[in-house]
Coordinates of C-alpha atoms in Angstrom, one line a residue:
Chain Y
M1 CA -8.7 59.0 86.5
S2 CA -10.2 61.2 89.2
A3 CA -8.6 62.9 92.3
D4 CA -9.2 61.5 95.7
F5 CA -8.4 64.8 97.6
A6 CA -6.8 68.2 97.4
A7 CA -3.6 68.6 99.3
V8 CA -2.7 72.2 100.4
D9 CA 0.5 73.6 101.9
W10 CA -0.6 77.0 103.2
G11 CA 2.3 79.0 104.4
T12 CA 2.9 82.5 105.7
S13 CA 3.5 83.9 102.3
S14 CA 2.7 81.2 99.8
F15 CA -0.2 78.8 98.8
R16 CA 0.2 75.5 97.0
L17 CA -2.5 73.0 96.0
W18 CA -2.3 69.6 94.4
L19 CA -5.2 67.4 93.2
M20 CA -4.0 63.9 94.2
Q21 CA -4.9 60.3 93.9
A22 CA -4.7 57.8 96.7
D23 CA -1.6 56.2 95.0
G24 CA 0.2 59.5 95.1
A25 CA -0.3 60.6 91.5
V26 CA -0.6 64.4 91.1
L27 CA -3.4 65.2 88.6
A28 CA -3.3 69.0 88.7
Q29 CA -1.9 71.9 90.8
S30 CA -2.4 75.5 91.5
R31 CA -0.1 77.9 93.4
G32 CA 0.1 81.5 94.3
P33 CA 1.4 84.1 96.8
E34 CA -1.8 84.1 98.9
G35 CA -0.3 83.0 102.2
M36 CA -1.7 83.6 105.6
Q37 CA -0.7 87.3 105.6
H38 CA -2.6 87.9 102.4
C39 CA -5.7 86.1 103.6
H40 CA -6.1 88.4 106.7
G41 CA -7.7 90.9 104.3
V42 CA -9.6 88.8 101.8
G43 CA -10.4 85.7 103.9
F44 CA -9.2 82.1 103.5
A45 CA -12.3 80.5 102.0
P46 CA -12.3 82.6 98.8
V47 CA -8.6 82.0 98.2
L48 CA -9.1 78.2 98.5
A49 CA -12.2 78.3 96.3
S50 CA -10.3 80.2 93.6
H51 CA -7.4 77.7 93.6
L52 CA -9.7 74.7 93.6
A53 CA -11.5 76.1 90.6
K54 CA -8.2 76.8 88.9
A55 CA -7.0 73.2 89.3
G56 CA -10.4 71.9 88.2
A57 CA -11.3 70.2 91.4
P58 CA -14.6 68.3 91.2
A59 CA -17.5 69.1 93.5
G60 CA -17.3 67.6 96.9
L61 CA -13.6 66.8 96.7
P62 CA -12.2 66.8 100.3
V63 CA -9.3 69.1 101.2
L64 CA -6.4 68.6 103.6
I65 CA -4.3 71.6 104.6
C66 CA -1.1 71.9 106.5
G67 CA 0.8 75.0 107.6
M68 CA 0.0 78.5 108.9
A69 CA -3.7 78.3 108.0
G70 CA -3.8 76.5 111.3
A71 CA -2.0 79.1 113.3
R72 CA -3.7 81.5 115.8
Q73 CA -3.6 84.2 113.2
G74 CA -4.7 81.7 110.5
W75 CA -8.1 80.4 109.3
A76 CA -8.8 78.4 112.4
E77 CA -6.3 77.6 115.2
V78 CA -5.4 73.9 115.4
A79 CA -3.8 72.9 118.7
Y80 CA -0.2 71.5 118.3
A81 CA 0.3 67.8 118.6
D82 CA 3.0 66.8 121.0
L83 CA 6.3 65.0 120.2
P84 CA 7.0 62.2 119.6
A85 CA 4.5 62.4 116.7
L86 CA 3.6 59.9 113.9
V87 CA 1.5 60.6 110.8
A88 CA -1.4 59.0 112.7
D89 CA -1.1 61.6 115.5
I90 CA -1.3 64.6 113.1
A91 CA -4.2 62.9 111.2
A92 CA -6.1 62.2 114.5
N93 CA -5.6 65.9 115.6
A94 CA -6.7 67.5 112.3
L95 CA -9.5 70.1 112.7
K96 CA -12.6 69.7 110.5
L97 CA -13.7 73.2 109.7
P98 CA -17.3 73.9 110.8
G99 CA -19.7 75.3 108.1
A100 CA -19.6 78.8 109.5
L101 CA -15.9 79.0 108.4
L102 CA -16.6 77.7 105.0
Q103 CA -18.8 80.6 103.8
G104 CA -17.1 82.0 100.7
L105 CA -16.1 78.5 99.5
G106 CA -19.1 78.3 97.2
E107 CA -20.2 74.8 98.1
E108 CA -20.0 72.2 100.9
R109 CA -16.7 70.4 101.3
D110 CA -14.9 68.4 103.9
V111 CA -12.0 70.7 104.7
R112 CA -9.5 69.8 107.4
I113 CA -6.3 71.5 108.8
L114 CA -3.5 69.4 110.2
P115 CA -1.9 70.5 113.5
G116 CA 1.6 71.7 113.9
L117 CA 4.0 70.0 116.4
A118 CA 5.1 71.2 119.8
Q119 CA 8.1 70.1 121.9
N120 CA 6.4 70.7 125.2
D121 CA 9.6 70.7 127.2
P122 CA 10.4 73.8 129.3
A123 CA 14.1 73.2 128.9
R124 CA 13.9 73.2 125.1
P125 CA 10.5 74.5 123.9
D126 CA 9.9 74.4 120.2
V127 CA 7.1 74.5 117.6
M128 CA 6.6 74.1 113.9
R129 CA 3.6 74.4 111.5
G130 CA 3.9 73.0 108.0
E131 CA 7.3 71.5 108.2
E132 CA 5.9 68.5 110.3
T133 CA 4.1 67.4 107.1
Q134 CA 7.4 67.3 105.1
L135 CA 9.2 65.5 107.9
L136 CA 6.5 62.9 108.4
G137 CA 6.4 62.5 104.6
L138 CA 10.1 61.6 104.7
A139 CA 9.5 59.3 107.6
Q140 CA 6.9 57.5 105.6
M141 CA 9.5 57.1 102.9
G142 CA 11.7 55.3 105.4
H143 CA 14.1 58.1 106.3
Q144 CA 15.7 57.9 109.8
G145 CA 18.0 60.3 111.5
L146 CA 18.5 64.0 111.4
A147 CA 16.7 66.2 108.9
C148 CA 17.2 69.9 108.2
I149 CA 14.8 72.3 106.5
P150 CA 16.3 75.7 105.7
G151 CA 14.0 78.7 105.9
T152 CA 13.2 82.0 107.6
H153 CA 13.2 79.8 110.7
S154 CA 15.2 76.7 109.9
K155 CA 14.0 73.4 111.4
W156 CA 16.1 70.4 112.5
A157 CA 14.3 67.3 113.5
M158 CA 15.1 63.7 114.5
L159 CA 13.2 61.0 112.7
E160 CA 13.0 57.6 114.3
D161 CA 10.7 54.7 113.3
G162 CA 8.3 56.9 111.4
A163 CA 8.0 59.5 114.1
V164 CA 9.4 63.0 114.7
T165 CA 11.0 62.6 118.1
S166 CA 12.7 65.9 118.7
M167 CA 13.2 69.3 117.0
R168 CA 15.2 72.5 117.2
S169 CA 14.5 75.7 115.3
A170 CA 16.9 78.6 114.5
M171 CA 15.8 82.0 113.3
T172 CA 18.9 82.4 111.1
G173 CA 17.1 83.5 108.0
E174 CA 15.2 86.2 109.9
L175 CA 18.3 87.3 111.6
F176 CA 20.1 87.7 108.3
D177 CA 17.1 89.7 107.0
I178 CA 16.8 92.1 110.0
L179 CA 20.6 92.6 110.3
S180 CA 20.8 93.3 106.6
K181 CA 18.0 95.8 106.6
Q182 CA 17.5 97.2 110.1
S183 CA 20.9 97.2 111.8
I184 CA 24.0 99.4 111.4
L185 CA 25.2 96.7 109.0
R186 CA 22.8 97.9 106.4
H187 CA 25.1 100.9 105.7
G188 CA 27.7 98.5 104.3
M189 CA 25.5 96.1 102.4
P190 CA 24.4 96.0 98.8
L191 CA 20.9 97.1 98.0
Q192 CA 20.3 94.0 95.9
G193 CA 22.2 90.8 95.4
R194 CA 22.1 87.3 96.6
V195 CA 24.7 85.3 98.3
S196 CA 26.2 82.6 96.2
A197 CA 27.1 79.2 97.7
D198 CA 30.6 79.3 96.1
D199 CA 31.5 82.8 97.3
A200 CA 34.8 82.6 99.2
A201 CA 33.7 85.2 101.8
F202 CA 30.6 83.0 102.5
L203 CA 32.7 79.7 102.8
N204 CA 35.5 81.3 104.8
A205 CA 32.9 82.5 107.4
V206 CA 31.3 79.1 107.5
D207 CA 34.6 77.5 108.2
E208 CA 35.4 79.9 111.0
M209 CA 32.0 79.4 112.6
L210 CA 32.1 75.6 112.3
A211 CA 35.4 75.8 114.2
D212 CA 34.1 78.2 116.8
P213 CA 30.3 78.8 116.7
A214 CA 30.6 81.0 119.8
A215 CA 32.3 83.7 117.8
A216 CA 29.2 84.5 115.7
L217 CA 27.8 87.3 117.8
T218 CA 31.1 89.1 118.3
S219 CA 31.9 88.8 114.6
L220 CA 29.0 91.0 113.6
F221 CA 30.3 94.5 114.4
P222 CA 33.6 93.8 112.7
L223 CA 31.6 93.4 109.4
R224 CA 30.8 97.1 109.7
A225 CA 34.4 98.0 110.6
A226 CA 35.7 95.9 107.7
G227 CA 33.6 98.0 105.3
L228 CA 34.6 101.3 106.9
L229 CA 38.3 100.4 106.8
G230 CA 38.2 99.2 103.2
F231 CA 38.8 95.5 103.9
A232 CA 35.6 94.2 102.4
T233 CA 33.2 95.2 99.6
P234 CA 29.5 95.4 100.4
E235 CA 29.0 92.1 98.5
A236 CA 31.7 90.4 100.6
V237 CA 30.1 91.8 103.8
Q238 CA 26.7 90.3 102.8
A239 CA 28.2 86.9 101.9
R240 CA 30.2 86.9 105.2
L241 CA 27.2 87.8 107.3
S242 CA 25.3 84.8 105.7
G243 CA 28.2 82.5 106.3
L244 CA 28.6 83.6 109.9
L245 CA 25.0 82.9 110.8
I246 CA 24.5 79.7 108.8
G247 CA 27.9 78.4 109.9
A248 CA 27.3 79.1 113.6
E249 CA 23.8 77.5 113.3
I250 CA 25.2 74.3 111.7
G251 CA 28.2 74.2 114.0
K252 CA 25.9 74.3 117.1
M253 CA 23.3 71.9 115.6
L254 CA 26.0 69.3 114.7
A255 CA 27.7 69.4 118.1
G256 CA 27.1 66.0 119.6
H257 CA 25.7 64.7 116.3
E258 CA 26.8 61.2 115.5
C259 CA 28.0 60.5 112.0
G260 CA 24.9 59.4 110.3
P261 CA 23.8 61.1 107.1
I262 CA 21.6 64.2 107.3
M263 CA 18.6 64.7 105.1
L264 CA 18.5 68.2 103.6
I265 CA 15.0 69.2 102.5
G266 CA 15.2 71.8 99.7
Q267 CA 18.3 72.7 97.8
E268 CA 17.1 75.9 96.0
G269 CA 18.0 79.4 97.2
L270 CA 18.8 79.3 100.9
G271 CA 18.9 75.5 100.6
A272 CA 22.0 75.8 98.3
L273 CA 23.8 77.8 101.1
Y274 CA 23.0 75.2 103.7
R275 CA 24.1 72.4 101.3
A276 CA 27.5 74.1 100.8
A277 CA 27.9 74.8 104.5
L278 CA 26.9 71.2 105.6
L279 CA 29.3 69.7 103.0
R280 CA 32.0 72.0 104.5
A281 CA 31.2 70.5 107.9
G282 CA 32.1 67.1 106.4
V283 CA 28.7 65.5 107.0
S284 CA 27.2 63.0 104.7
L285 CA 24.1 64.4 103.0
R286 CA 20.9 63.0 101.4
Y287 CA 18.5 65.2 99.6
A288 CA 14.8 65.5 99.5
D289 CA 12.5 67.8 97.5
A290 CA 10.5 70.0 99.8
E291 CA 7.3 69.9 97.8
E292 CA 7.5 66.2 97.3
A293 CA 8.0 65.7 101.0
S294 CA 5.1 67.9 101.7
R295 CA 2.8 66.0 99.3
Q296 CA 3.9 62.6 100.8
G297 CA 3.1 63.8 104.3
L298 CA -0.3 65.2 103.2
L299 CA -1.1 62.0 101.3
A300 CA -0.1 59.8 104.3
A301 CA -2.3 61.8 106.6
A302 CA -5.2 61.9 104.1
R303 CA -5.1 58.1 103.9
K304 CA -5.5 57.9 107.7
I305 CA -8.3 60.4 107.7
W306 CA -10.4 59.2 104.8
S307 CA -9.2 55.5 104.8
F308 CA -8.5 55.3 101.1
Chain Q
M1 CA 38.6 131.0 138.6
S2 CA 38.1 130.8 134.9
A3 CA 37.8 127.9 132.5
D4 CA 40.7 126.8 130.3
F5 CA 38.6 125.0 127.7
A6 CA 35.2 123.5 126.9
A7 CA 35.2 119.7 126.8
V8 CA 32.4 118.1 124.7
D9 CA 31.3 114.5 124.3
W10 CA 29.1 114.6 121.2
G11 CA 27.5 111.2 120.6
T12 CA 24.9 109.8 118.2
S13 CA 22.0 110.9 120.4
S14 CA 23.4 113.0 123.2
F15 CA 25.5 116.1 123.8
R16 CA 27.5 116.9 127.0
L17 CA 29.7 120.0 127.6
W18 CA 31.8 120.9 130.6
L19 CA 33.8 124.1 131.2
M20 CA 37.0 122.8 132.7
Q21 CA 40.2 124.1 134.3
A22 CA 43.6 122.7 133.5
D23 CA 43.6 121.0 136.9
G24 CA 40.5 119.1 136.0
A25 CA 38.0 121.2 138.0
V26 CA 34.6 121.4 136.3
L27 CA 33.2 124.9 136.5
A28 CA 29.9 124.5 134.6
Q29 CA 28.1 122.1 132.3
S30 CA 25.3 121.8 129.8
R31 CA 23.8 118.8 128.3
G32 CA 21.0 117.8 125.9
P33 CA 19.6 115.3 123.4
E34 CA 21.2 117.1 120.4
G35 CA 23.4 114.3 119.2
M36 CA 24.7 113.8 115.7
Q37 CA 21.3 112.7 114.4
H38 CA 19.6 115.8 115.6
C39 CA 22.3 118.1 114.1
H40 CA 21.8 116.8 110.6
G41 CA 18.8 119.1 110.4
V42 CA 19.8 122.2 112.4
G43 CA 23.6 122.1 111.9
F44 CA 26.3 121.5 114.5
A45 CA 27.6 125.1 115.1
P46 CA 24.3 126.5 116.4
V47 CA 23.9 123.5 118.9
L48 CA 27.4 124.1 120.2
A49 CA 26.9 127.9 120.4
S50 CA 23.7 127.4 122.4
H51 CA 25.3 125.0 124.9
L52 CA 28.4 127.3 125.3
A53 CA 26.1 130.2 126.1
K54 CA 24.0 128.1 128.5
A55 CA 27.2 127.1 130.4
G56 CA 28.4 130.7 130.4
A57 CA 31.5 130.1 128.4
P58 CA 33.7 133.2 128.0
A59 CA 34.5 134.6 124.5
G60 CA 37.3 132.8 122.8
L61 CA 37.4 129.7 125.0
P62 CA 38.7 126.8 123.0
V63 CA 36.6 123.7 122.5
L64 CA 37.7 120.1 122.3
I65 CA 35.1 117.6 121.1
C66 CA 35.1 113.8 121.0
G67 CA 32.6 111.4 119.5
M68 CA 30.3 111.1 116.5
A69 CA 30.7 114.8 115.6
G70 CA 33.9 113.5 113.9
A71 CA 32.2 110.8 111.9
R72 CA 31.6 110.8 108.2
Q73 CA 28.0 111.8 108.9
G74 CA 29.1 114.3 111.6
W75 CA 30.3 117.9 111.6
A76 CA 33.6 117.1 109.9
E77 CA 35.1 113.7 109.3
V78 CA 38.3 113.1 111.4
A79 CA 40.4 110.2 110.1
Y80 CA 40.8 107.4 112.7
A81 CA 44.0 107.1 114.6
D82 CA 45.5 103.6 114.5
L83 CA 46.2 101.3 117.4
P84 CA 48.2 101.2 119.5
A85 CA 47.2 104.7 120.5
L86 CA 48.2 107.1 123.4
V87 CA 46.6 110.3 124.4
A88 CA 49.4 112.1 122.4
D89 CA 48.2 110.2 119.3
I90 CA 44.6 111.3 119.4
A91 CA 45.7 114.9 120.4
A92 CA 48.1 115.0 117.4
N93 CA 45.4 113.8 115.0
A94 CA 42.7 116.2 116.2
L95 CA 41.1 118.3 113.4
K96 CA 41.0 122.1 113.9
L97 CA 37.8 123.2 112.2
P98 CA 38.2 125.7 109.4
G99 CA 36.3 129.0 109.6
A100 CA 33.8 127.9 107.0
L101 CA 32.4 125.2 109.3
L102 CA 32.2 127.6 112.2
Q103 CA 29.5 129.8 110.7
G104 CA 26.6 129.8 113.1
L105 CA 28.9 129.7 116.1
G106 CA 28.5 133.5 116.5
E107 CA 32.2 134.2 117.1
E108 CA 35.6 133.0 116.3
R109 CA 36.8 130.1 118.4
D110 CA 39.5 127.3 118.3
V111 CA 37.3 124.2 117.9
R112 CA 38.9 120.8 117.5
I113 CA 37.5 117.3 117.1
L114 CA 39.4 114.3 118.3
P115 CA 39.8 111.2 116.0
G116 CA 38.3 107.8 116.8
L117 CA 40.5 104.7 116.8
A118 CA 40.8 102.0 114.2
Q119 CA 42.2 98.5 114.5
N120 CA 43.5 98.3 111.0
D121 CA 43.8 94.5 110.9
P122 CA 41.9 92.6 108.2
A123 CA 41.6 89.6 110.6
R124 CA 39.9 91.6 113.3
P125 CA 38.9 95.0 112.0
D126 CA 37.3 97.4 114.5
V127 CA 36.5 101.0 115.1
M128 CA 35.3 103.4 117.9
R129 CA 34.4 107.1 118.1
G130 CA 34.1 108.6 121.5
E131 CA 34.9 105.6 123.7
E132 CA 38.6 106.1 123.0
T133 CA 38.5 109.3 125.1
Q134 CA 37.1 107.4 128.1
L135 CA 39.6 104.6 127.7
L136 CA 42.6 107.0 127.4
G137 CA 41.2 108.9 130.4
L138 CA 41.3 105.7 132.4
A139 CA 44.8 104.9 131.0
Q140 CA 45.9 108.4 132.2
M141 CA 44.6 107.5 135.7
G142 CA 46.9 104.4 135.6
H143 CA 44.5 101.6 134.7
Q144 CA 46.0 98.6 133.0
G145 CA 44.3 95.6 131.5
L146 CA 40.9 94.9 130.0
A147 CA 38.1 97.5 130.1
C148 CA 34.5 97.1 129.0
I149 CA 32.1 99.9 128.0
P150 CA 28.5 98.7 127.7
G151 CA 26.3 100.4 125.0
T152 CA 24.4 99.9 121.8
H153 CA 27.7 98.7 120.5
S154 CA 29.7 97.6 123.5
K155 CA 33.5 98.1 123.5
W156 CA 36.2 95.9 125.0
A157 CA 39.7 97.3 125.0
M158 CA 43.1 96.4 126.3
L159 CA 45.0 99.2 128.1
E160 CA 48.8 98.9 128.4
D161 CA 51.2 101.6 129.6
G162 CA 48.9 104.4 128.8
A163 CA 47.8 103.1 125.4
V164 CA 44.8 101.4 123.9
T165 CA 46.5 98.4 122.3
S166 CA 43.6 96.3 121.0
M167 CA 39.8 96.4 120.9
R168 CA 36.7 94.4 120.1
S169 CA 33.1 95.6 119.7
A170 CA 29.9 93.7 120.0
M171 CA 26.5 94.9 118.7
T172 CA 24.7 93.3 121.6
G173 CA 22.6 96.3 122.6
E174 CA 21.4 96.8 119.0
L175 CA 20.7 93.1 118.6
F176 CA 18.5 93.2 121.7
D177 CA 16.7 96.2 120.3
I178 CA 16.0 94.9 116.8
L179 CA 15.1 91.4 118.0
S180 CA 12.7 92.9 120.6
K181 CA 11.0 95.3 118.1
Q182 CA 11.5 93.9 114.6
S183 CA 11.7 90.1 114.8
I184 CA 9.1 87.4 115.5
L185 CA 10.1 87.6 119.1
R186 CA 8.3 91.0 119.4
H187 CA 5.0 89.1 119.5
G188 CA 5.9 87.6 122.9
M189 CA 7.6 90.7 124.5
P190 CA 6.2 93.3 126.8
L191 CA 5.4 96.7 125.2
Q192 CA 7.3 98.5 127.9
G193 CA 9.5 97.3 130.8
R194 CA 13.2 97.1 131.5
V195 CA 15.2 94.1 132.4
S196 CA 16.4 94.0 136.0
A197 CA 19.8 92.8 136.9
D198 CA 18.5 90.5 139.6
D199 CA 15.8 88.9 137.5
A200 CA 16.2 85.1 137.7
A201 CA 15.4 84.7 133.9
F202 CA 18.2 87.1 133.1
L203 CA 20.7 85.5 135.4
N204 CA 19.9 81.9 134.4
A205 CA 20.3 82.8 130.7
V206 CA 23.7 84.5 131.5
D207 CA 24.8 81.3 133.3
E208 CA 23.8 79.1 130.4
M209 CA 25.7 81.3 127.9
L210 CA 28.8 81.7 130.0
A211 CA 29.0 77.9 130.0
D212 CA 28.2 77.6 126.3
P213 CA 28.3 80.9 124.3
A214 CA 27.8 79.0 121.1
A215 CA 24.2 78.3 122.1
A216 CA 23.1 81.9 121.8
L217 CA 21.8 81.9 118.2
T218 CA 20.0 78.6 118.6
S219 CA 18.4 79.8 121.8
L220 CA 16.5 82.6 120.2
F221 CA 13.6 80.8 118.5
P222 CA 12.9 78.8 121.6
L223 CA 12.0 82.2 123.3
R224 CA 9.1 82.5 121.0
A225 CA 8.1 78.8 121.5
A226 CA 8.3 79.3 125.3
G227 CA 5.8 82.1 125.1
L228 CA 3.5 80.2 122.8
L229 CA 3.6 77.1 125.0
G230 CA 3.0 79.0 128.2
F231 CA 6.5 78.3 129.7
A232 CA 7.4 82.0 130.0
T233 CA 5.7 85.4 130.6
P234 CA 6.5 88.2 128.2
E235 CA 8.7 89.8 130.9
A236 CA 10.6 86.6 131.4
V237 CA 11.1 86.3 127.6
Q238 CA 12.5 89.8 127.6
A239 CA 14.9 89.2 130.5
R240 CA 16.0 85.9 129.0
L241 CA 16.8 87.5 125.6
S242 CA 18.9 90.1 127.4
G243 CA 20.7 87.4 129.4
L244 CA 21.4 85.3 126.3
L245 CA 22.9 88.1 124.4
I246 CA 24.9 89.7 127.2
G247 CA 26.0 86.3 128.6
A248 CA 27.2 85.1 125.2
E249 CA 29.1 88.3 124.6
I250 CA 30.8 88.1 127.9
G251 CA 31.5 84.4 127.6
K252 CA 33.2 84.9 124.2
M253 CA 35.1 88.1 125.3
L254 CA 36.4 86.4 128.4
A255 CA 37.6 83.3 126.6
G256 CA 41.4 83.3 126.9
H257 CA 41.3 86.2 129.3
E258 CA 43.7 85.9 132.1
C259 CA 42.5 86.6 135.6
G260 CA 43.3 90.3 136.0
P261 CA 40.5 92.6 137.1
I262 CA 38.3 94.2 134.4
M263 CA 37.4 97.9 134.5
L264 CA 33.7 98.4 133.9
I265 CA 32.9 101.8 132.6
G266 CA 29.3 102.8 133.5
Q267 CA 27.1 101.0 135.9
E268 CA 23.7 102.6 135.2
G269 CA 21.0 101.0 133.0
L270 CA 22.7 98.5 130.7
G271 CA 25.9 98.8 132.8
A272 CA 24.1 97.3 135.7
L273 CA 23.2 94.2 133.6
Y274 CA 26.8 93.9 132.5
R275 CA 28.0 94.2 136.1
A276 CA 25.7 91.4 137.2
A277 CA 26.7 89.2 134.3
L278 CA 30.5 89.9 134.8
L279 CA 30.2 89.1 138.5
R280 CA 28.4 85.8 137.5
A281 CA 31.4 85.0 135.4
G282 CA 33.5 85.3 138.5
V283 CA 35.8 88.0 137.3
S284 CA 37.2 90.7 139.6
L285 CA 35.7 94.1 138.7
R286 CA 36.7 97.7 139.1
Y287 CA 34.4 100.5 138.3
A288 CA 34.7 103.8 136.5
D289 CA 32.2 106.6 135.9
A290 CA 31.7 107.0 132.1
E291 CA 31.5 110.8 132.2
E292 CA 34.4 111.2 134.6
A293 CA 36.5 108.9 132.3
S294 CA 35.4 111.0 129.3
R295 CA 36.4 114.3 131.0
Q296 CA 39.7 112.9 132.0
G297 CA 40.5 111.8 128.4
L298 CA 39.4 115.2 127.0
L299 CA 41.5 117.0 129.6
A300 CA 44.6 115.0 128.9
A301 CA 44.2 115.6 125.2
A302 CA 43.5 119.3 125.7
R303 CA 46.7 119.6 127.8
K304 CA 48.7 118.2 124.9
I305 CA 47.0 120.4 122.3
W306 CA 47.1 123.7 124.1
S307 CA 50.1 123.0 126.4
F308 CA 48.5 124.1 129.6

């Protein structure tokens, strides 16, 4: 058994590599915190070389990468592919890295980076880099309908007949982070601590926002007042902030949604909060593993590119 | 003509002092950037002494202060007065500073700090410090109905029969600031520049949010995408961000509002943006000068305290 290619998901703050066969079997893997931000200092090629060696990749094994390595601030900018997009579209728009960029890799290899997707519509502009591979992986597996990927910038996308046909992003995770750490709300928040999906303060806030997503912005200052007036502990303020933001996002994203099931990609950490909030909204959920979806998308694109 | 008291509005980042007569005449003033934050280092008494001297205050003139000097992180914490609140309530709850806190003032004086207001309701907790004096000043002048004070944390309050009967705050100004400077949106924003109230990108965003305030949170990431895809200049992104946040705040605050006129306190800077957005919402506006309102509130409270 030998690998047919190396699949890499190279994010802003993480790196994951799998040695894969054309039938989808994973023979080895290597992962680390060397995301795009890390590589600005040390370069991208040495990081890739080190993970290929760690996974025991044979000489000459081709590499297919998705994610922020293809951003303007990444290894090499790969122009976005437009919606609607099939696996064939991202495969056709992959960038084969020129030799000059491969110095530091230690040997010659065929290294390609997949494009992100752009919704080139001035009325609802949107972009993603990395998540498209997960979405197209799911589409390959036959999923239709709305999919949700929680994250710093959560992604909602419509999958139809193997293609991503529309998308919407929300910077909910980042908002939670900067409100918790940079705004006046930081004075009433715990220094540590994670929000739990069964916390009543989280779920109550979700319920309120599902009923009235327009109330989110005007519910923020009262979090500070609730702390000052002794109505809420720092932990409850933190949980309520999370519930307000996630609840308002879901309330808005589901407006106009018909009753089909939603595919939730990733159930750990933030995904567990989205799962609880989506269930609170009464939608029917299906679940996918984020890494498995990513590998399926990379595999499908690799098959198109190298015809195996 | 001699002054009856010194009126002081002591905010987070600004200091304003007026020597006033009991009939409301202003004989002298002094102002500077020595807000609460500045005074943490140098102390409050020396700052007050210096402004009293600059304005030529006679020995023994009493001083009445409103604002953040009465916060927990201020000169001396003054407990909030509860809603509904009349001028008599804030006057009765003013804190007379003990001699120990007046060291550095250079002489003995009667110095008092007015309390802020608290809405002690767990379902809609809220607080203010400083704005209550403006609102009660307006109430003294006979204003009834809804009033709006734009700011880092904007304040909306209902005035009825001389009292503040309810309030709501929104951290819109702070959100604009941290989203512009700390979030991913900073990459597509101008380094300098102020939003103009007649900017089409600002007004269009206001219109969208007045029609659908729930869309604010999910409209943020598309600002970044619009910049990346070439649909908007950095200046238009900045103006649209401001319009989204202010429009959503106003849209939510006006929901359920009956058609009476709204008193807008302050029309400069941020106030001009609120004015344009409120007019876009079709409400009838009246205008008050923020400093005049502040002086009227301090004067009315001083009359109660010192019976002149």
